[in-house]
Short mmCIF file of C-alpha atoms in Angstrom, two decimals:
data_model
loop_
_atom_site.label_atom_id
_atom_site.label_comp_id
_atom_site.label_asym_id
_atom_site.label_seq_id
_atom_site.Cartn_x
_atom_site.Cartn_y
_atom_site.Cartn_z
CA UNK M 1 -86.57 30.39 -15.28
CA UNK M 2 -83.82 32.91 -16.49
CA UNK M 3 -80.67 31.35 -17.94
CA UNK M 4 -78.31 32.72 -14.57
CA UNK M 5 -80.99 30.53 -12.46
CA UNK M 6 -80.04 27.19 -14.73
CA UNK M 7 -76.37 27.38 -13.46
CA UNK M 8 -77.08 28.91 -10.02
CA UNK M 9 -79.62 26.36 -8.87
CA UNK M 10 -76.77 23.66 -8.86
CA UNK M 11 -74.94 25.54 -6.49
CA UNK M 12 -76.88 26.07 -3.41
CA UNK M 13 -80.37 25.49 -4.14
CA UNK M 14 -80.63 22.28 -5.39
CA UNK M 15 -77.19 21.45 -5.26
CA UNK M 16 -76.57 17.67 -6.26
CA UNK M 17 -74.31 16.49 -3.56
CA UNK M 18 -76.22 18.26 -0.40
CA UNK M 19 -79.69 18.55 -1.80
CA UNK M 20 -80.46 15.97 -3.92
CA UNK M 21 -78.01 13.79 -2.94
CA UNK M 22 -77.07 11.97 -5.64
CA UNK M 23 -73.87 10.55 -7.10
CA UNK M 24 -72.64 9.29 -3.07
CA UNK M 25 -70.78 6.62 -4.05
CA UNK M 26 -68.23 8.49 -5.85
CA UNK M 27 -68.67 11.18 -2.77
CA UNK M 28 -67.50 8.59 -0.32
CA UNK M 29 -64.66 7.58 -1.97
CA UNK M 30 -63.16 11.00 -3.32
CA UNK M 31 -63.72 13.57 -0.50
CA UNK M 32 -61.11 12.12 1.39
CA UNK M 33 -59.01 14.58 0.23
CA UNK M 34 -59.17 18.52 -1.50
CA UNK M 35 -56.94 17.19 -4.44
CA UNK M 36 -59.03 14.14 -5.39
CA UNK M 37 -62.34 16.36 -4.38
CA UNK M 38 -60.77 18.77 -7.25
CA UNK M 39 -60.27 16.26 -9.67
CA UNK M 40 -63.46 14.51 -9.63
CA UNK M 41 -65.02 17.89 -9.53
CA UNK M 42 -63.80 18.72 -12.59
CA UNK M 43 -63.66 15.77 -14.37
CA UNK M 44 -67.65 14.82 -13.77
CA UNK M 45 -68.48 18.85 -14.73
CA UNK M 46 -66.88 18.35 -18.16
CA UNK M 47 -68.76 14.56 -18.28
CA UNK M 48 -71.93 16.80 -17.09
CA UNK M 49 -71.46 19.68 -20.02
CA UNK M 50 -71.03 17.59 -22.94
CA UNK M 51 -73.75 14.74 -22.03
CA UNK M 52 -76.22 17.10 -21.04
CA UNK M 53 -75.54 18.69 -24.54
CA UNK M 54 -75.33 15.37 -26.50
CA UNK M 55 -78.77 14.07 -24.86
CA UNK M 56 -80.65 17.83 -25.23
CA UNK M 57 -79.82 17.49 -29.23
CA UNK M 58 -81.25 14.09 -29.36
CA UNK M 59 -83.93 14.35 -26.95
CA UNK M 60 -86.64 14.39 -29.55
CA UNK M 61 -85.18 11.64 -31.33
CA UNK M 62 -85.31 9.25 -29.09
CA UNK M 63 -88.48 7.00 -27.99
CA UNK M 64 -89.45 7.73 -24.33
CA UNK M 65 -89.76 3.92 -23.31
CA UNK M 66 -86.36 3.24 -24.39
CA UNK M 67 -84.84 6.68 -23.11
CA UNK M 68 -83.12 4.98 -20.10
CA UNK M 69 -80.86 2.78 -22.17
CA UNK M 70 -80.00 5.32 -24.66
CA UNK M 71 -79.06 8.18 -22.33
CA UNK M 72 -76.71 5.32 -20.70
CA UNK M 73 -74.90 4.87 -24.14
CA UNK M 74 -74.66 7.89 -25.14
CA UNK M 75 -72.61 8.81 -21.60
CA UNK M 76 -70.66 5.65 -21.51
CA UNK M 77 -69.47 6.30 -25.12
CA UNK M 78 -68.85 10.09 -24.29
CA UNK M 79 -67.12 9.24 -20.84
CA UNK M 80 -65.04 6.35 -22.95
CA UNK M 81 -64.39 9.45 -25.65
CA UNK M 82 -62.73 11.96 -23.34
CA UNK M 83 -60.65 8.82 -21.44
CA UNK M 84 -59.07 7.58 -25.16
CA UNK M 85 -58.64 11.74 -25.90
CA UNK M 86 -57.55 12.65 -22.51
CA UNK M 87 -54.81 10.06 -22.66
CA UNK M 88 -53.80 10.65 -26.64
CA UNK M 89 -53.40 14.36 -26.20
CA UNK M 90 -53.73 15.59 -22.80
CA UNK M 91 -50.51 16.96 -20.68
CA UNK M 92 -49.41 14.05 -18.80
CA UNK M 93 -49.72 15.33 -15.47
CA UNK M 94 -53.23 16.29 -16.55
CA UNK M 95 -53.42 12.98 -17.36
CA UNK M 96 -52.22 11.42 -14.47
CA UNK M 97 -53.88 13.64 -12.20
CA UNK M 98 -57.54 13.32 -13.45
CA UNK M 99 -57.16 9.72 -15.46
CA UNK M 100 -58.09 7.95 -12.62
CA UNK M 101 -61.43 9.47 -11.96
CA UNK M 102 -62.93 9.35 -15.62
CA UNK M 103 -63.94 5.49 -15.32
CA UNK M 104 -65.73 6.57 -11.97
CA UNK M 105 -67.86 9.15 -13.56
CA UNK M 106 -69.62 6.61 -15.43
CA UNK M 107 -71.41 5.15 -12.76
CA UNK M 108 -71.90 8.54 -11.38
CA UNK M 109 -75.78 8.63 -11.42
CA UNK M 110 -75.41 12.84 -11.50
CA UNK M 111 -74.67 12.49 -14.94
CA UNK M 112 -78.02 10.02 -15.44
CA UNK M 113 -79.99 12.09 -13.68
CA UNK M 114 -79.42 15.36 -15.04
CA UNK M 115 -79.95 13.88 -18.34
CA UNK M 116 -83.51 12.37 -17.34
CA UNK M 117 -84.66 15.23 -15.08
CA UNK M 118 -83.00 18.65 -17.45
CA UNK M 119 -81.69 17.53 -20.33
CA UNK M 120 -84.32 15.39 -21.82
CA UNK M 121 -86.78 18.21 -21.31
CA UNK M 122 -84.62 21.56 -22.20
CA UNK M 123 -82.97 22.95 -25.32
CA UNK M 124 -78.85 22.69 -25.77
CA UNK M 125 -78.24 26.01 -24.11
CA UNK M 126 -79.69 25.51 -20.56
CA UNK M 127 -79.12 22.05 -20.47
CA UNK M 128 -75.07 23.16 -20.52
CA UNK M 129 -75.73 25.68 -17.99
CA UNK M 130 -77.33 23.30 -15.84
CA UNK M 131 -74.74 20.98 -16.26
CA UNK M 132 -72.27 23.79 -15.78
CA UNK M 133 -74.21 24.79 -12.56
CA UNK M 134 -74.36 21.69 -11.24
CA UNK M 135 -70.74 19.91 -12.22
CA UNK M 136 -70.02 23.25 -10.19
CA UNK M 137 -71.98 22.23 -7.15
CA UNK M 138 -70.54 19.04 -6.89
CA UNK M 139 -67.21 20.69 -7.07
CA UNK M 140 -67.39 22.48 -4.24
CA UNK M 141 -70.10 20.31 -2.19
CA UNK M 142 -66.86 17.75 -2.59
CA UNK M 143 -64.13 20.03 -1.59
CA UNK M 144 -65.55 21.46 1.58
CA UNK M 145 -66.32 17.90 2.42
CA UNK M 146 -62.62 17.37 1.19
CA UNK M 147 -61.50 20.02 3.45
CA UNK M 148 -62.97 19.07 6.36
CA UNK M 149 -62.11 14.89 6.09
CA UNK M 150 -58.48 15.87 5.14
CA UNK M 151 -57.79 18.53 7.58
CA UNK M 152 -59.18 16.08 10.91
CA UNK M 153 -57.84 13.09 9.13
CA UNK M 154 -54.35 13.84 8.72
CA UNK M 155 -53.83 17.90 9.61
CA UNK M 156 -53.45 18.68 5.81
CA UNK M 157 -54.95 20.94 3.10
CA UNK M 158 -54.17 20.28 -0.63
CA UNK M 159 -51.39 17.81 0.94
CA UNK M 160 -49.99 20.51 2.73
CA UNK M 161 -49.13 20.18 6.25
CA UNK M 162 -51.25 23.02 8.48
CA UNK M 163 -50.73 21.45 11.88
CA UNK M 164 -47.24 20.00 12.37
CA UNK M 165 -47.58 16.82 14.37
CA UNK M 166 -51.50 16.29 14.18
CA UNK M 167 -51.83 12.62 15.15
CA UNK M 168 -53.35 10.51 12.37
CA UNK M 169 -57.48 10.42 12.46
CA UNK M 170 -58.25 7.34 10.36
CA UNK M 171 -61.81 7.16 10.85
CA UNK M 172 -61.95 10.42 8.60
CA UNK M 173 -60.40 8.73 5.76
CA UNK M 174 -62.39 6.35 5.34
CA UNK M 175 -66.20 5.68 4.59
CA UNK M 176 -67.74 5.65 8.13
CA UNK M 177 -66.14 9.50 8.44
CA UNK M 178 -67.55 10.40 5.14
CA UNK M 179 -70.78 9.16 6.03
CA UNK M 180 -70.32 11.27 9.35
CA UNK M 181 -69.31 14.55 7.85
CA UNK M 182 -72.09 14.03 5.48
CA UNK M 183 -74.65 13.98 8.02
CA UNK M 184 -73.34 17.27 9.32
CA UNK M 185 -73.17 18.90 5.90
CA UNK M 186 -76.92 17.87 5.42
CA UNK M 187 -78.05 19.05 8.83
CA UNK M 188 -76.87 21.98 8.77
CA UNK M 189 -77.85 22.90 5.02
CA UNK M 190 -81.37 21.78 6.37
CA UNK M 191 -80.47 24.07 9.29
CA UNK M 192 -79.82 26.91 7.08
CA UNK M 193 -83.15 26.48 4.46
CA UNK M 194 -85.32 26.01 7.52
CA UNK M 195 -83.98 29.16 9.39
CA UNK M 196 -83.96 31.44 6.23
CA UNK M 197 -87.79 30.07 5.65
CA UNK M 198 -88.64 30.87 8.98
CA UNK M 199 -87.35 34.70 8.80
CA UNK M 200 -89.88 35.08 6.03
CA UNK M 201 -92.59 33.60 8.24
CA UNK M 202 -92.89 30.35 6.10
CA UNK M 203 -92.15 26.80 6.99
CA UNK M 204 -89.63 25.03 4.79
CA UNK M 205 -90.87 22.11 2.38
CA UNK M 206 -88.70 20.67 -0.19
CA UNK M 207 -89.05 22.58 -3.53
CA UNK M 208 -91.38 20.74 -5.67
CA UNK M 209 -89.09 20.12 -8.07
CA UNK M 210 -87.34 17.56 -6.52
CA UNK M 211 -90.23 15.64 -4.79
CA UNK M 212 -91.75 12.75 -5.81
CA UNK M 213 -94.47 13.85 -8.15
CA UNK M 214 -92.20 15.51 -10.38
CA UNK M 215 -89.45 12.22 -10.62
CA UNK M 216 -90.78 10.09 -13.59
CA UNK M 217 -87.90 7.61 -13.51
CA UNK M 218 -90.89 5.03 -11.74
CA UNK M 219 -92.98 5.69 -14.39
CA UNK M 220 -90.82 4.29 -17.30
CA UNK M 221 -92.79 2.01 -18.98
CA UNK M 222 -95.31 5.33 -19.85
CA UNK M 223 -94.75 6.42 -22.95
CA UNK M 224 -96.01 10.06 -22.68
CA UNK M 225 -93.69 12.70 -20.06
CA UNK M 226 -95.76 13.48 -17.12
CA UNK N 1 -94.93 -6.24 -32.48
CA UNK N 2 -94.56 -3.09 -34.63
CA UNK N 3 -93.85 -1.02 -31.47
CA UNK N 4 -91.18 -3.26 -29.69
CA UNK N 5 -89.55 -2.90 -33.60
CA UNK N 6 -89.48 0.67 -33.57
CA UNK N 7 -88.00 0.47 -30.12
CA UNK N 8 -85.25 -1.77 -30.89
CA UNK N 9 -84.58 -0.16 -34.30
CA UNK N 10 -84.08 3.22 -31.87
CA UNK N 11 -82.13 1.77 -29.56
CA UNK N 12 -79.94 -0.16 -31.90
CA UNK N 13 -79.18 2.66 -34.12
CA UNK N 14 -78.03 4.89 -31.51
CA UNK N 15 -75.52 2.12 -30.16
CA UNK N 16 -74.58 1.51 -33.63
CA UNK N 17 -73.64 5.33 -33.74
CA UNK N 18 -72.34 5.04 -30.70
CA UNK N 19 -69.80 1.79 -31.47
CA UNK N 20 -68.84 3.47 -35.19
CA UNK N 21 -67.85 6.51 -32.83
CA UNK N 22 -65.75 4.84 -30.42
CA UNK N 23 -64.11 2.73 -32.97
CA UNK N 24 -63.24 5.72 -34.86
CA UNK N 25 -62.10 7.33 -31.75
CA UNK N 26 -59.62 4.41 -30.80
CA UNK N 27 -58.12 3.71 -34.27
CA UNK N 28 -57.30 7.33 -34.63
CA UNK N 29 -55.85 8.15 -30.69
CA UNK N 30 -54.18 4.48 -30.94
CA UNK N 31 -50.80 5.98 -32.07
CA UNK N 32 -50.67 8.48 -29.94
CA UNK N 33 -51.83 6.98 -26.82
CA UNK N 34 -49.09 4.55 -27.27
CA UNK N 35 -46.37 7.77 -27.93
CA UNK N 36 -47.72 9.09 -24.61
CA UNK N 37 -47.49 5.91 -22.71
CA UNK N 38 -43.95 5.27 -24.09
CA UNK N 39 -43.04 9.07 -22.97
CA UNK N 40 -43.91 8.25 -19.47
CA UNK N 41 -41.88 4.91 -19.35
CA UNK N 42 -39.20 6.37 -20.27
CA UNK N 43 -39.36 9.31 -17.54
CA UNK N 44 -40.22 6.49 -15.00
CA UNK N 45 -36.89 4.24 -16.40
CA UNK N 46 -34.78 7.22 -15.54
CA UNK N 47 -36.42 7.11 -12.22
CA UNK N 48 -36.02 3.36 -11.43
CA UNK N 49 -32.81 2.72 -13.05
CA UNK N 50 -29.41 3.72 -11.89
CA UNK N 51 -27.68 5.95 -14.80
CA UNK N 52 -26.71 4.76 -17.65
CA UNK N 53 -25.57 5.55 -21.07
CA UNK N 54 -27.97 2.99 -23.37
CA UNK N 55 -31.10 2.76 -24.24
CA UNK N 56 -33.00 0.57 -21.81
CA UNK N 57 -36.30 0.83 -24.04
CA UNK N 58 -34.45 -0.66 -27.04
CA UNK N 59 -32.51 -3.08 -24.82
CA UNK N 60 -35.43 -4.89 -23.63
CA UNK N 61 -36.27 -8.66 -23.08
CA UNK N 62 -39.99 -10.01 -22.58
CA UNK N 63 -40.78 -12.98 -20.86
CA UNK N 64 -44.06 -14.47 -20.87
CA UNK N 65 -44.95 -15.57 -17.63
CA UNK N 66 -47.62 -16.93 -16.01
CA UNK N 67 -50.40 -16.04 -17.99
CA UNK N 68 -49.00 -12.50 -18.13
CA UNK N 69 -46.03 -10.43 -20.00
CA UNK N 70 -42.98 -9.47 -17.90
CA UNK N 71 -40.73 -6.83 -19.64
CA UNK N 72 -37.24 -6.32 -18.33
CA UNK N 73 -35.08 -3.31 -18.98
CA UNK N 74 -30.96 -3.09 -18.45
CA UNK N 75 -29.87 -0.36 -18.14
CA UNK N 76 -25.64 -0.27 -19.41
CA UNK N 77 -22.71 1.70 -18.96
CA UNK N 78 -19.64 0.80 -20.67
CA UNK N 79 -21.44 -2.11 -21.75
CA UNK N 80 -21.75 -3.64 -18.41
CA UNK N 81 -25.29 -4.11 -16.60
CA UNK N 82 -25.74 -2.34 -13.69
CA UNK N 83 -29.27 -2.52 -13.17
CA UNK N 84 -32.54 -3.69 -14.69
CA UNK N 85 -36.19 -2.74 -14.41
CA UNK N 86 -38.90 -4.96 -14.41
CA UNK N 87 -42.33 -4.26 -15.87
CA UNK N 88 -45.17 -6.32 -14.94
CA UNK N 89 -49.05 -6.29 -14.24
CA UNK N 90 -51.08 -7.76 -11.60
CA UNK N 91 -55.00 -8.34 -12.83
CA UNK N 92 -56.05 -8.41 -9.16
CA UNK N 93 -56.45 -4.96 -8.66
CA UNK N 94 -59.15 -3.10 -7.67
CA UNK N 95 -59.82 -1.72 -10.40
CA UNK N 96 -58.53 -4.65 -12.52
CA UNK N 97 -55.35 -4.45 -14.75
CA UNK N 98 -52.72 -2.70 -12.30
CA UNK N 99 -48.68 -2.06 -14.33
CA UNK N 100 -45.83 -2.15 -11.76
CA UNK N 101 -42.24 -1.33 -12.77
CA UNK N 102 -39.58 -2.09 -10.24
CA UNK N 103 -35.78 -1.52 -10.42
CA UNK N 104 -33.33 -3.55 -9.66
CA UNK N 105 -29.77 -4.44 -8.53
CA UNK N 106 -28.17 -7.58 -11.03
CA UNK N 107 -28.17 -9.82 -7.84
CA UNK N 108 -31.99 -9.16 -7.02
CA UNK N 109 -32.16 -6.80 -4.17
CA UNK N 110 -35.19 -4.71 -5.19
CA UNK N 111 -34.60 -0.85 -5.87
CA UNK N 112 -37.72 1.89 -6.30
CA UNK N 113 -41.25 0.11 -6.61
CA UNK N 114 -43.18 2.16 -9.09
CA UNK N 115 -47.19 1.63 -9.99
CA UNK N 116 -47.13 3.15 -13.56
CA UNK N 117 -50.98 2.29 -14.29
CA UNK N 118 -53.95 1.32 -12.51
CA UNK N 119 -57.69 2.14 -12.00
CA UNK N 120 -57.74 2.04 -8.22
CA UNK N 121 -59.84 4.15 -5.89
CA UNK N 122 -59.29 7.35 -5.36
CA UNK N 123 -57.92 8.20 -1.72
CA UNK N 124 -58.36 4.62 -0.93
CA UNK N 125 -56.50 2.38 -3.21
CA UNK N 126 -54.11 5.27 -4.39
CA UNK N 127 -52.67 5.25 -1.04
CA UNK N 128 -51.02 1.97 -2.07
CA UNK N 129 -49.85 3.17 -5.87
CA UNK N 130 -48.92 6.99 -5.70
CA UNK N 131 -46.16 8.42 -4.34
CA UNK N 132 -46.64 11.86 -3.10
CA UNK N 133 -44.81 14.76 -1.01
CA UNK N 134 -46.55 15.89 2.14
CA UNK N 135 -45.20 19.88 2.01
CA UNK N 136 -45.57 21.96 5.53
CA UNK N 137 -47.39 24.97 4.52
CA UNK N 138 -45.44 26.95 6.31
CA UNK N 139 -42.52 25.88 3.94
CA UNK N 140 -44.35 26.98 1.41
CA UNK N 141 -44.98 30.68 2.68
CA UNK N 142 -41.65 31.21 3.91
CA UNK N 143 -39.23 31.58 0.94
CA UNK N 144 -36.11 30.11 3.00
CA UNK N 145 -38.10 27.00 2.91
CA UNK N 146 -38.83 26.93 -0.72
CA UNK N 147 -37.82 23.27 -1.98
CA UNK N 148 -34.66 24.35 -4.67
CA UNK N 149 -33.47 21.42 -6.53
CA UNK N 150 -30.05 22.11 -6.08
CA UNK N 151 -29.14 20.35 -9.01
CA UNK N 152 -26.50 17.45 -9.43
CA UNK N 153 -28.14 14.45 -7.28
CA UNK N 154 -30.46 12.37 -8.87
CA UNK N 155 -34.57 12.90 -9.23
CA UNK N 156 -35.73 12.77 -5.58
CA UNK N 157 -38.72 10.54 -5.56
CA UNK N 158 -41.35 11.33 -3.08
CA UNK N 159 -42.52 8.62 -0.13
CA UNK N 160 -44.87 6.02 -0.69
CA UNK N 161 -45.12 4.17 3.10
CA UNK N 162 -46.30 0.79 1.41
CA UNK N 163 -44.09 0.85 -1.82
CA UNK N 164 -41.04 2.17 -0.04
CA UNK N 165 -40.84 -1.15 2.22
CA UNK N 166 -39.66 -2.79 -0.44
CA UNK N 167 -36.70 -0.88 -0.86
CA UNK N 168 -36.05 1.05 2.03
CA UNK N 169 -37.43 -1.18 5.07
CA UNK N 170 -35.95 -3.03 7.88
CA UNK N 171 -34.99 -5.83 5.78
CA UNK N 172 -33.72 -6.16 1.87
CA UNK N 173 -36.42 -7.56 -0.24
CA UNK N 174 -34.27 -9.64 -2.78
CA UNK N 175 -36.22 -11.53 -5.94
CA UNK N 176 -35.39 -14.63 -4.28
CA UNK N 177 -37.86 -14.24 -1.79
CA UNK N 178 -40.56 -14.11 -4.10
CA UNK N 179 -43.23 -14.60 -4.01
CA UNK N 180 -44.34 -11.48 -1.84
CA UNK N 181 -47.33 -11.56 0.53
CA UNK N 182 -49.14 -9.35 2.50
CA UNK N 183 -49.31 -10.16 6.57
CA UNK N 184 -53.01 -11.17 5.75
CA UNK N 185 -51.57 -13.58 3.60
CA UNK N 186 -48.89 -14.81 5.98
CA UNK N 187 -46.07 -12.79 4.22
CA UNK N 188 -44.15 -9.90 5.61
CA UNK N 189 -45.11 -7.01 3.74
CA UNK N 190 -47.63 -4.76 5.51
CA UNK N 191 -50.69 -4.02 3.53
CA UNK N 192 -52.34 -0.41 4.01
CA UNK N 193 -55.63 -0.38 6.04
CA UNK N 194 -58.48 0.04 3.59
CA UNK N 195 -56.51 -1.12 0.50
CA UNK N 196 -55.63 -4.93 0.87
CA UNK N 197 -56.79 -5.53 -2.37
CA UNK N 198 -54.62 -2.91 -4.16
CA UNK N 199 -52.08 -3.71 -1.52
CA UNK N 200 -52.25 -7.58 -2.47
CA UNK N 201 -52.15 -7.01 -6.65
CA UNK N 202 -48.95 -4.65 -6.25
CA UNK N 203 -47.55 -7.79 -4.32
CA UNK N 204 -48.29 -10.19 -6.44
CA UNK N 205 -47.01 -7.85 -10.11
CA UNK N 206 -43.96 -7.75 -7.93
CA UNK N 207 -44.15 -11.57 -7.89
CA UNK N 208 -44.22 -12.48 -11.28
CA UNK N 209 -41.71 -9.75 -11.88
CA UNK N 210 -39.02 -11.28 -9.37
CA UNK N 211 -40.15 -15.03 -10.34
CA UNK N 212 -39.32 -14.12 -14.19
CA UNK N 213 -36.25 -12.78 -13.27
CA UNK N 214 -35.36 -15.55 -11.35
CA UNK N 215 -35.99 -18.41 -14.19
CA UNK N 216 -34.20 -16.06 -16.55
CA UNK N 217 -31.63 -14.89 -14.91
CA UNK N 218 -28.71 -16.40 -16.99
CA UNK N 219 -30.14 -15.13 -20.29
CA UNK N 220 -31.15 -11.56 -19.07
CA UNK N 221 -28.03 -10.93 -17.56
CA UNK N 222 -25.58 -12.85 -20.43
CA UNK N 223 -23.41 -10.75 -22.60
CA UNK N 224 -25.46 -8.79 -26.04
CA UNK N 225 -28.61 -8.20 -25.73
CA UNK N 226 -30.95 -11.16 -25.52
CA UNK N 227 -33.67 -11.72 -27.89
CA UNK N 228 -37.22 -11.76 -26.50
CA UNK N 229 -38.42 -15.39 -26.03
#
């Protein structure tokens, strides 16, 4: 796979929110508006880059059985890093606009699973591109689901008033509406892959990739990669 | 045996790296983080506190209270009090440790509510701790409507629906009626759908704020500036 296809794949093709959907938890919570979509985004893509890196150096170092616990530490104690440096040094409205969402990105299990599925398995350079790729994805995966939430919810777009007088839509700010929007961002991106595979005369299956035989995270215990 | 060594030994070293890092990490942004942190109370203190020609951050009192630390701030002009600020923290938050800093009038009618940390949700819980301006866009593509500051009034702080009812609703919120509860709770203030929880710990920093004030009173408000107790 050519070095452009690393970052791209995170964007459409396998992109982590709508694809593989991973990392919902922070999803539900933070799309409920463009700004905190934006600040997530960005936050988990620099988490992404430099734990992706970290865990491609080691990779070989570490013992497969105990990978799981490892690649844990090493992101809690790079997440921890960039909170105690973000707070030090950063601009305080920097600070006080992305603060908030660093602790989140621990439990983000994007960051986990890169690291088990690409990083553990690739050399420095396309592990950042995938994380680049991918912290990218998320990004805007977030934001259009932003978009949409905020704009029904309260008639706003980056806090800014579009409709004057739209009546308050509650439902879209919380969970339940995420969940909702979701389900019509998956649809149709299933919508889209089927119709495009169809065109070429093909029915669409999931890329094997991201199927079950190629997922070793049930497999733990084995000591040898699949 | 020899395997589950090696394992350990793996696993240990890399957390050992890992703990020498962070501890490195903390003992060398320490001083900083604390220059940052004391940057933004102060820009917060001008916001809270009417104006004043001290230094509240020097003229400070803490009071332990509680199980917790309540910080008070007077803010002087001519020598004469004209307002305090109250720092406190609730550790019912959401996300845990949640810093409140309130202003006040000397007789305890409660001024600009102000969460100045906290770990809550994002678009859930901050709906309860930030204060933020809703701008039309159309303001913001027609010049005419371009936001000047024309200079001369004081900071305009943007709305908060749940903090601003302590300052601006129907009824004076005074120390004295501490301690503040939610409607859940049988009190009067009105929590934010979604967010009792980081509704409930800004009421209760509040609390502790007002009931430290209110056993303190005398000393925070006598003449030179009290010594911490």
């Amino acid at each position: 796979m050519s070095l452009t296809r690393e970052f791209t794949k995170g964007l459409w093709r396998e992109n982590p929110t709508l694809v593989l959907v991973l990392g919902m938890c922070p999803t539900m919570a933070v799309s409920s508006s463009m700004k905190n979509a934006l600040g997530m985004g960005v936050a988990t893509c620099f988490v992404l880059v430099g734990s992706n890196a970290v865990i491609s150096l080691v990779r070989n170092v570490i013992p497969r059985k105990v990978r799981i616990p490892c690649y844990i530490v090493v992101i809690a104690s790079f997440v921890t890093l960039v909170e105690m440096l973000m707070s030090a040094y950063a601009p305080p409205e920097l600070n006080a606009a992305l603060g908030i969402f660093v602790p989140l990105i621990v439990v983000n299990c994007i960051v986990l699973g890169r690291a088990e599925a690409f990083a553990s398995k690739n050399g420095v350079l396309s592990s950042i591109l995938d994380g680049l790729g991918m912290g990218a994805g998320f990004t805007l995966a977030l934001m259009s689901l932003g978009a949409v939430r905020e704009f029904l919810g309260n008639g706003t777009l980056f806090e800014m008033q579009v409709v004057p007088g739209w009546p308050q839509f509650l439902l879209m700010q919380f969970a339940p509406g995420a969940f909702i929007v979701l389900g019509f961002f998956l649809a149709g991106m299933n919508g889209i892959q089927m119709r495009r595979a169809r065109l070429q005369g093909k029915t669409y299956t999931v890329p094997a990739e991201l199927g079950c035989a190629h997922c070793s995270i049930c497999r733990l215990g084995e000591d040898k990669a699949p | 045996m020899k395997e589950a060594a090696r394992l350990s030994l793996a696993l240990g070293l890399i957390c050992l790296v890992a703990a020498g890092l962070l501890a490195f990490a903390d003992a060398k942004t320490r001083e900083p983080r604390a220059r940052a942190a004391n940057a933004e109370r102060q820009k917060a203190l001008a916001v809270v506190l009417p104006s004043f020609d001290n230094d509240p951050v020097s003229d400070k009192a803490t009071v332990n209270w509680d199980g917790g630390e309540v910080t008070f701030y007077r803010a002087r002009k001519g020598g004469q009090i004209l307002g305090l600020a109250g720092e406190g923290v609730s550790n019912q938050g959401y996300g845990g440790r949640l810093q409140v800093l309130v202003g006040f009038a000397p007789d305890g009618t409660l001024g600009t509510v102000l969460v100045t940390a906290h770990r809550e949700t994002p678009g859930l819980g901050t709906r309860v701790t930030d204060r933020r301006e809703v701008t039309s866009i159309w303001s913001v593509f027609s010049a005419c409507g371009a936001q000047v500051d024309c200079g001369g009034s004081a900071p305009r702080v943007p709305p908060c629906t749940y903090l601003d009812q302590y300052s601006s609703g129907q009824r004076l919120f005074r120390t004295t009626d501490a301690p503040f509860r939610v409607k859940q709770d049988g009190g009067t203030v009105q929590a934010v759908a979604g967010a009792t929880v980081s509704s409930r710990a800004v009421a209760d920093a509040l609390s502790r704020i007002a009931a430290a004030f209110g056993a303190n009173q005398g000393t925070l408000l006598g003449g030179a500036p009290a010594a911490s107790k």
